[in-house]
Short mmCIF file of C-alpha atoms in Angstrom, two decimals:
data_model
loop_
_atom_site.label_atom_id
_atom_site.label_comp_id
_atom_site.label_asym_id
_atom_site.label_seq_id
_atom_site.Cartn_x
_atom_site.Cartn_y
_atom_site.Cartn_z
CA MET A 544 -92.89 10.63 2.78
CA THR A 545 -90.41 7.75 2.48
CA SER A 546 -87.29 7.20 0.36
CA THR A 547 -84.43 4.74 0.06
CA SER A 548 -81.75 4.98 2.78
CA ILE A 549 -78.52 4.33 0.81
CA ILE A 550 -77.94 6.82 -2.01
CA THR A 551 -74.92 7.20 -4.30
CA GLU A 552 -74.27 9.68 -7.07
CA GLY A 553 -75.93 8.64 -10.32
CA SER A 554 -78.45 6.28 -8.74
CA ASN A 555 -82.21 6.57 -9.09
CA ILE A 556 -84.33 7.00 -5.99
CA ALA A 557 -88.08 6.66 -5.55
CA CYS A 558 -90.21 8.69 -3.15
CA VAL A 559 -93.84 8.12 -2.14
CA CYS A 560 -96.06 10.87 -0.75
CA SER A 561 -99.57 10.33 0.70
CA GLY A 562 -101.98 12.70 2.43
CA ASP A 563 -105.30 14.49 2.66
CA VAL A 564 -105.63 16.94 -0.27
CA GLY A 565 -109.05 18.41 0.63
CA ARG A 566 -112.26 18.76 -1.31
CA PRO A 567 -112.23 19.50 -4.19
CA PRO A 568 -109.05 17.40 -4.34
CA GLY A 569 -105.76 19.25 -4.57
CA LYS A 570 -102.54 18.08 -6.22
CA LEU A 571 -99.27 16.81 -4.77
CA VAL A 572 -96.11 18.55 -6.03
CA PHE A 573 -92.54 17.51 -5.24
CA GLN A 574 -89.79 20.07 -4.58
CA LYS A 575 -86.11 19.83 -3.68
CA TYR A 576 -84.47 22.21 -1.20
CA ARG A 577 -80.95 22.73 0.06
CA ARG A 578 -80.09 25.47 2.54
CA ASP A 579 -83.48 27.12 1.92
CA HIS A 580 -82.89 27.28 -1.84
CA ILE A 581 -85.10 25.49 -4.35
CA LEU A 582 -83.08 23.15 -6.57
CA PRO A 583 -84.19 22.05 -10.03
CA ILE A 584 -85.58 18.56 -10.08
CA ASP A 585 -86.24 16.44 -13.14
CA TYR A 586 -88.60 13.68 -12.16
CA THR A 587 -91.44 11.49 -13.36
CA ALA A 588 -94.56 11.64 -11.19
CA ASN A 589 -97.01 8.77 -11.06
CA GLU A 590 -100.30 8.93 -9.25
CA THR A 591 -100.99 5.65 -7.54
CA SER A 592 -104.43 6.33 -6.07
CA ILE A 593 -107.02 8.90 -5.05
CA ARG A 594 -110.05 8.14 -2.93
CA SER A 595 -112.69 10.05 -1.05
CA SER A 596 -113.06 9.88 2.71
CA PRO A 597 -116.75 9.84 3.71
CA ASP A 598 -115.95 10.67 7.31
CA SER A 599 -114.13 13.93 6.52
CA CYS A 600 -115.77 14.80 3.19
CA SER A 601 -112.30 15.02 1.69
CA TYR A 602 -109.96 13.22 -0.68
CA TYR A 603 -106.89 11.18 0.10
CA ARG A 604 -104.18 11.09 -2.59
CA THR A 605 -100.99 9.03 -3.02
CA SER A 606 -98.21 9.93 -5.52
CA ASN A 607 -94.64 8.81 -6.15
CA ILE A 608 -91.64 10.10 -8.11
CA THR A 609 -88.37 8.67 -9.42
CA PHE A 610 -85.30 10.84 -10.18
CA LYS A 611 -81.51 10.57 -10.53
CA VAL A 612 -79.38 12.17 -7.83
CA THR A 613 -76.10 14.06 -8.26
CA ALA A 614 -73.39 15.25 -5.89
CA LYS A 615 -75.23 18.57 -5.57
CA ASP A 616 -78.17 16.76 -3.98
CA ASN A 617 -76.09 15.95 -0.90
CA HIS A 618 -77.73 17.34 2.28
CA SER A 619 -80.82 18.43 0.34
CA VAL A 620 -84.42 17.61 1.36
CA LEU A 621 -87.44 16.56 -0.68
CA ARG A 622 -90.69 18.36 -0.04
CA CYS A 623 -94.17 17.12 -0.95
CA ALA A 624 -96.60 20.05 -1.02
CA VAL A 625 -100.37 20.21 -1.47
CA ILE A 626 -101.50 22.63 -4.17
CA SER A 627 -105.13 23.61 -3.59
CA THR A 628 -107.22 26.76 -3.77
CA LEU A 629 -108.65 25.94 -0.32
CA ALA A 630 -105.30 25.25 1.38
CA GLU A 631 -104.41 27.72 4.11
CA GLY A 632 -100.72 28.63 3.90
CA ASN A 633 -98.08 26.10 2.92
CA VAL A 634 -99.17 22.52 3.46
CA TYR A 635 -96.25 20.13 2.92
CA VAL A 636 -94.16 17.35 4.38
CA GLU A 637 -90.35 16.98 4.10
CA SER A 638 -87.96 14.07 4.01
CA GLN A 639 -84.81 13.74 6.06
CA PRO A 640 -81.70 15.34 4.48
CA LEU A 641 -80.35 13.14 1.71
CA GLU A 642 -76.95 11.59 2.31
CA VAL A 643 -75.45 11.26 -1.18
CA TYR A 644 -72.12 9.45 -1.42
CA PHE A 645 -69.85 10.53 -4.27
CA ALA A 646 -66.20 10.10 -5.18
CA VAL A 647 -63.65 12.83 -4.54
CA LYS A 648 -63.45 15.47 -7.25
CA MET A 649 -60.28 16.65 -9.00
CA PRO A 650 -58.46 18.83 -6.44
CA THR A 651 -56.78 22.19 -6.95
CA ILE A 652 -53.84 23.73 -5.08
CA ILE A 653 -53.94 27.38 -4.05
CA LYS A 654 -50.66 29.06 -3.06
CA TYR A 655 -50.32 31.83 -0.52
CA PRO A 656 -48.75 34.16 -1.25
CA ASN A 657 -49.55 33.51 -4.90
CA LYS A 658 -46.20 34.17 -6.62
CA THR A 659 -44.18 32.60 -9.42
CA ASP A 660 -40.88 32.68 -7.50
CA TYR A 661 -40.13 32.94 -3.79
CA LEU A 662 -36.96 34.58 -2.44
CA VAL A 663 -34.87 33.37 0.46
CA GLY A 664 -34.90 35.99 3.20
CA LEU A 665 -37.87 37.85 1.74
CA ASP A 666 -40.64 35.22 2.00
CA THR A 667 -41.04 33.75 5.46
CA SER A 668 -43.53 30.94 4.68
CA ILE A 669 -45.53 29.38 1.84
CA SER A 670 -48.98 27.81 2.30
CA LEU A 671 -50.34 25.19 -0.12
CA ASN A 672 -54.08 24.57 0.24
CA CYS A 673 -55.51 21.47 -1.48
CA THR A 674 -59.25 21.88 -2.10
CA THR A 675 -61.65 19.17 -3.25
CA ASP A 676 -65.11 17.80 -2.56
CA GLY A 677 -66.39 14.34 -1.75
CA ASN A 678 -68.65 12.34 0.54
CA PRO A 679 -67.45 10.71 2.76
CA LYS A 680 -64.98 13.42 3.73
CA PRO A 681 -61.74 13.14 1.71
CA ASN A 682 -58.37 12.10 3.12
CA TYR A 683 -55.22 14.07 2.23
CA LEU A 684 -51.62 13.01 1.63
CA TRP A 685 -48.79 15.39 0.67
CA TYR A 686 -45.56 14.29 -1.05
CA LYS A 687 -42.49 16.19 -2.25
CA ASP A 688 -40.70 15.18 -5.45
CA ASN A 689 -40.08 11.40 -5.42
CA GLN A 690 -40.18 10.90 -1.67
CA ILE A 691 -41.90 7.72 -0.50
CA GLU A 692 -43.08 8.99 2.88
CA ALA A 693 -45.86 11.55 3.11
CA ILE A 694 -44.90 14.94 4.53
CA SER A 695 -48.43 15.85 5.69
CA THR A 696 -51.97 14.46 6.04
CA ARG A 697 -53.74 17.81 6.34
CA GLU A 698 -55.67 19.78 3.78
CA THR A 699 -53.13 22.64 3.99
CA PHE A 700 -49.37 22.13 3.92
CA THR A 701 -47.09 24.98 5.04
CA ILE A 702 -43.46 25.42 4.02
CA ALA A 703 -42.15 27.13 7.13
CA ASN A 704 -38.47 27.14 6.11
CA VAL A 705 -38.18 29.03 2.82
CA THR A 706 -34.85 27.77 1.45
CA THR A 707 -33.69 26.59 -1.96
CA THR A 708 -33.69 22.97 -0.75
CA ASN A 709 -37.49 23.19 -0.38
CA SER A 710 -37.94 23.97 -4.06
CA GLY A 711 -39.57 21.14 -5.97
CA ILE A 712 -42.80 19.46 -7.02
CA TYR A 713 -45.45 19.03 -4.34
CA THR A 714 -48.18 16.42 -4.85
CA CYS A 715 -51.56 16.36 -3.10
CA ILE A 716 -53.40 13.01 -3.17
CA VAL A 717 -57.05 12.93 -2.06
CA SER A 718 -59.20 9.84 -1.54
CA ASN A 719 -62.41 8.56 0.03
CA THR A 720 -64.11 5.18 0.39
CA PHE A 721 -67.69 3.93 0.23
CA ASN A 722 -69.30 0.63 -0.73
CA ASP A 723 -65.85 -0.98 -0.26
CA VAL A 724 -64.41 1.04 -3.16
CA ILE A 725 -61.48 3.49 -2.78
CA TYR A 726 -61.59 6.58 -5.01
CA THR A 727 -58.32 8.50 -5.49
CA THR A 728 -57.13 11.48 -7.51
CA ARG A 729 -54.15 13.84 -7.33
CA VAL A 730 -52.74 17.21 -8.35
CA GLN A 731 -49.19 18.61 -8.50
CA MET A 732 -47.62 22.07 -8.22
CA HIS A 733 -44.06 23.29 -8.69
CA VAL A 734 -42.68 25.65 -6.04
CA CYS A 735 -39.59 27.66 -7.03
CA ILE A 736 -37.43 29.18 -4.26
CA THR A 737 -34.33 31.17 -5.28
CA LYS A 738 -31.76 33.44 -3.74
CA GLU A 739 -31.67 37.17 -4.46
CA GLY A 740 -28.38 36.91 -6.38
CA ASN A 741 -29.71 34.16 -8.67
CA LYS A 742 -32.37 36.35 -10.24
CA THR A 743 -31.62 37.36 -13.81
CA PRO A 744 -30.96 41.12 -13.95
CA ILE A 745 -33.05 43.22 -16.29
CA MET A 746 -30.91 45.20 -18.75
CA LYS A 747 -31.91 48.81 -19.27
CA GLN A 748 -30.70 51.19 -21.96
CA SER A 749 -29.76 54.76 -21.14
CA ASN A 750 -31.32 57.74 -22.87
CA SER A 751 -28.06 58.49 -24.74
CA GLU A 752 -28.01 54.97 -26.22
CA ASN A 753 -31.61 55.30 -27.34
CA THR A 754 -30.83 58.69 -28.94
CA ALA A 755 -27.84 57.22 -30.82
CA VAL A 756 -29.98 54.42 -32.20
CA ILE A 757 -32.59 56.91 -33.43
CA VAL A 758 -29.93 59.11 -35.16
CA VAL A 759 -28.29 56.14 -36.92
CA GLY A 760 -31.66 54.91 -38.11
CA THR A 761 -32.57 58.35 -39.50
CA VAL A 762 -29.26 58.69 -41.42
CA CYS A 763 -29.59 55.22 -42.94
CA GLY A 764 -33.12 55.97 -44.02
CA SER A 765 -32.06 59.23 -45.71
CA ILE A 766 -29.25 57.49 -47.65
CA ILE A 767 -31.61 54.81 -48.91
CA LEU A 768 -34.10 57.48 -50.04
CA VAL A 769 -31.42 59.38 -52.03
CA LEU A 770 -30.24 56.18 -53.74
CA CYS A 771 -33.81 55.37 -54.75
CA VAL A 772 -34.28 58.85 -56.30
CA ILE A 773 -31.02 58.55 -58.30
CA LEU A 774 -31.94 55.09 -59.55
CA LEU A 775 -35.38 56.31 -60.65
CA ALA A 776 -33.83 59.24 -62.57
CA VAL A 777 -31.40 56.91 -64.39
CA ILE A 778 -34.23 54.59 -65.42
CA GLN A 779 -36.36 57.48 -66.73
CA ASN A 780 -33.41 58.94 -68.72
CA ARG A 781 -32.69 55.56 -70.27
CA ASN A 782 -36.31 55.14 -71.35
CA LYS A 783 -36.27 58.62 -72.92
CA THR A 784 -33.10 57.80 -74.92
CA LEU A 785 -34.64 54.58 -76.23
CA ARG A 786 -37.77 56.43 -77.37
CA CYS A 787 -35.64 59.00 -79.26
CA LEU A 788 -33.71 56.24 -81.05
CA LEU A 789 -36.92 54.51 -82.09
CA VAL A 790 -38.39 57.72 -83.55
CA ARG A 791 -35.17 58.51 -85.37
CA ASN A 792 -34.97 55.05 -86.94
CA ARG A 793 -38.58 55.29 -88.03
CA ASN A 794 -37.96 58.68 -89.69
CA ASP A 795 -34.83 57.39 -91.40
CA ARG A 796 -36.72 54.47 -92.93
CA SER A 797 -39.45 56.85 -94.14
CA LEU A 798 -36.91 59.14 -95.84
CA ASP A 799 -35.27 56.19 -97.56
CA TYR A 800 -38.63 55.07 -98.92
CA VAL A 801 -39.47 58.56 -100.20
CA ASN A 802 -36.08 59.04 -101.88
CA THR A 803 -36.24 55.65 -103.62
CA THR A 804 -39.74 56.21 -104.97
CA GLN A 805 -38.91 59.74 -106.10
CA GLN A 806 -35.99 58.46 -108.16
CA GLN A 807 -38.29 56.01 -109.95
CA ASP A 808 -40.92 58.63 -110.88
CA PRO A 809 -40.39 62.30 -109.91
CA SER A 810 -43.92 63.17 -111.06
CA LEU A 811 -45.37 61.46 -108.02
CA TYR A 812 -44.01 64.20 -105.76
CA GLU A 813 -45.19 67.23 -107.64
CA GLY A 814 -46.90 69.56 -105.19
CA VAL A 815 -46.01 67.36 -102.23
CA ASP A 816 -43.82 68.76 -99.48
CA HIS A 817 -40.91 66.60 -98.32
CA ALA A 818 -41.91 67.08 -94.70
CA LEU A 819 -42.66 63.75 -93.06
CA ASP A 820 -46.32 64.28 -92.42
CA VAL A 821 -49.02 61.63 -92.17
CA HIS A 822 -51.25 63.36 -94.72
CA ASN A 823 -48.36 63.57 -97.25
CA TYR A 824 -47.76 59.83 -96.84
CA GLU A 825 -51.37 59.12 -97.67
CA GLN A 826 -51.23 61.40 -100.76
CA LEU A 827 -48.04 59.72 -101.98
CA ALA A 828 -49.59 56.30 -101.54
CA ARG A 829 -52.60 57.25 -103.68
CA ARG A 830 -50.41 58.67 -106.43
CA GLU A 831 -48.16 55.61 -106.40
CA HIS A 832 -51.23 53.39 -106.71
CA LEU A 833 -52.46 55.35 -109.75
CA TYR A 834 -48.97 55.23 -111.26
CA ASN A 835 -48.74 51.47 -110.95
CA ASN A 836 -52.19 50.99 -112.52
CA ALA A 837 -51.23 53.23 -115.46
CA ASN A 838 -48.07 51.22 -116.12
CA LEU A 839 -50.05 47.99 -116.10
CA SER A 840 -52.47 49.41 -118.71
CA ASN A 841 -49.63 50.46 -121.01
CA ASP A 842 -48.12 47.03 -120.81
#
């Protein structure tokens, strides 16, 4: 099996596989392996030829595939296997490990120990590990704050002297080169180193202070509740007084009407009690209606 020799991430490669597939003819299947694990492969297979071999009473098949490689294909191998019911065991051929060139990936910095703040006299050292991936192997450059000169060219930078002067922003720049192109990316991390006396103290309340706050809150709540009850009673009493005044005014107007009508014609009220009852009002109204009709007839 043959393939192209120079491979970069995102490029398409073509592989050709040829061999004896037996009789009846078997099929050629392509597989991709890396560290003994099968990797998914999305490819287009084209059969170029199949012919019989009279000398061996068998068939000879040739197939090829084309697929796009990624960074994960680095150091993987392509396998061309014969699939046949007559094949004994695994019959296949493998390519050489693929050398896939790809640009450095975005790095990350891991601190050890992993803390937000470091204390002078308590922490003895701080390790900053810059991790990335790339082929060819990445190069590392460490910088602190706005310094022009690099402080390290290793993957891991160690702050051996934990003092406040070593606080600052640390930058890790990674790069690699292939096909005469330089690929570079970077990441930054802030390291804070303080003295013990510079830490902000945490204020704590005593139990007596907490108890005083609870008592004051309870008293205030009780006072507010009493005021609400008094206000509700005043509102209800006022509404009751207004209702009494309305009823009284209504009764007064009814008495005035009865007295005026009685003076005009006392006969209308014969047998009718002066109590202000709804039924008496209806009886008076009927009699007044008859009285008015009688007067109109006499006229």
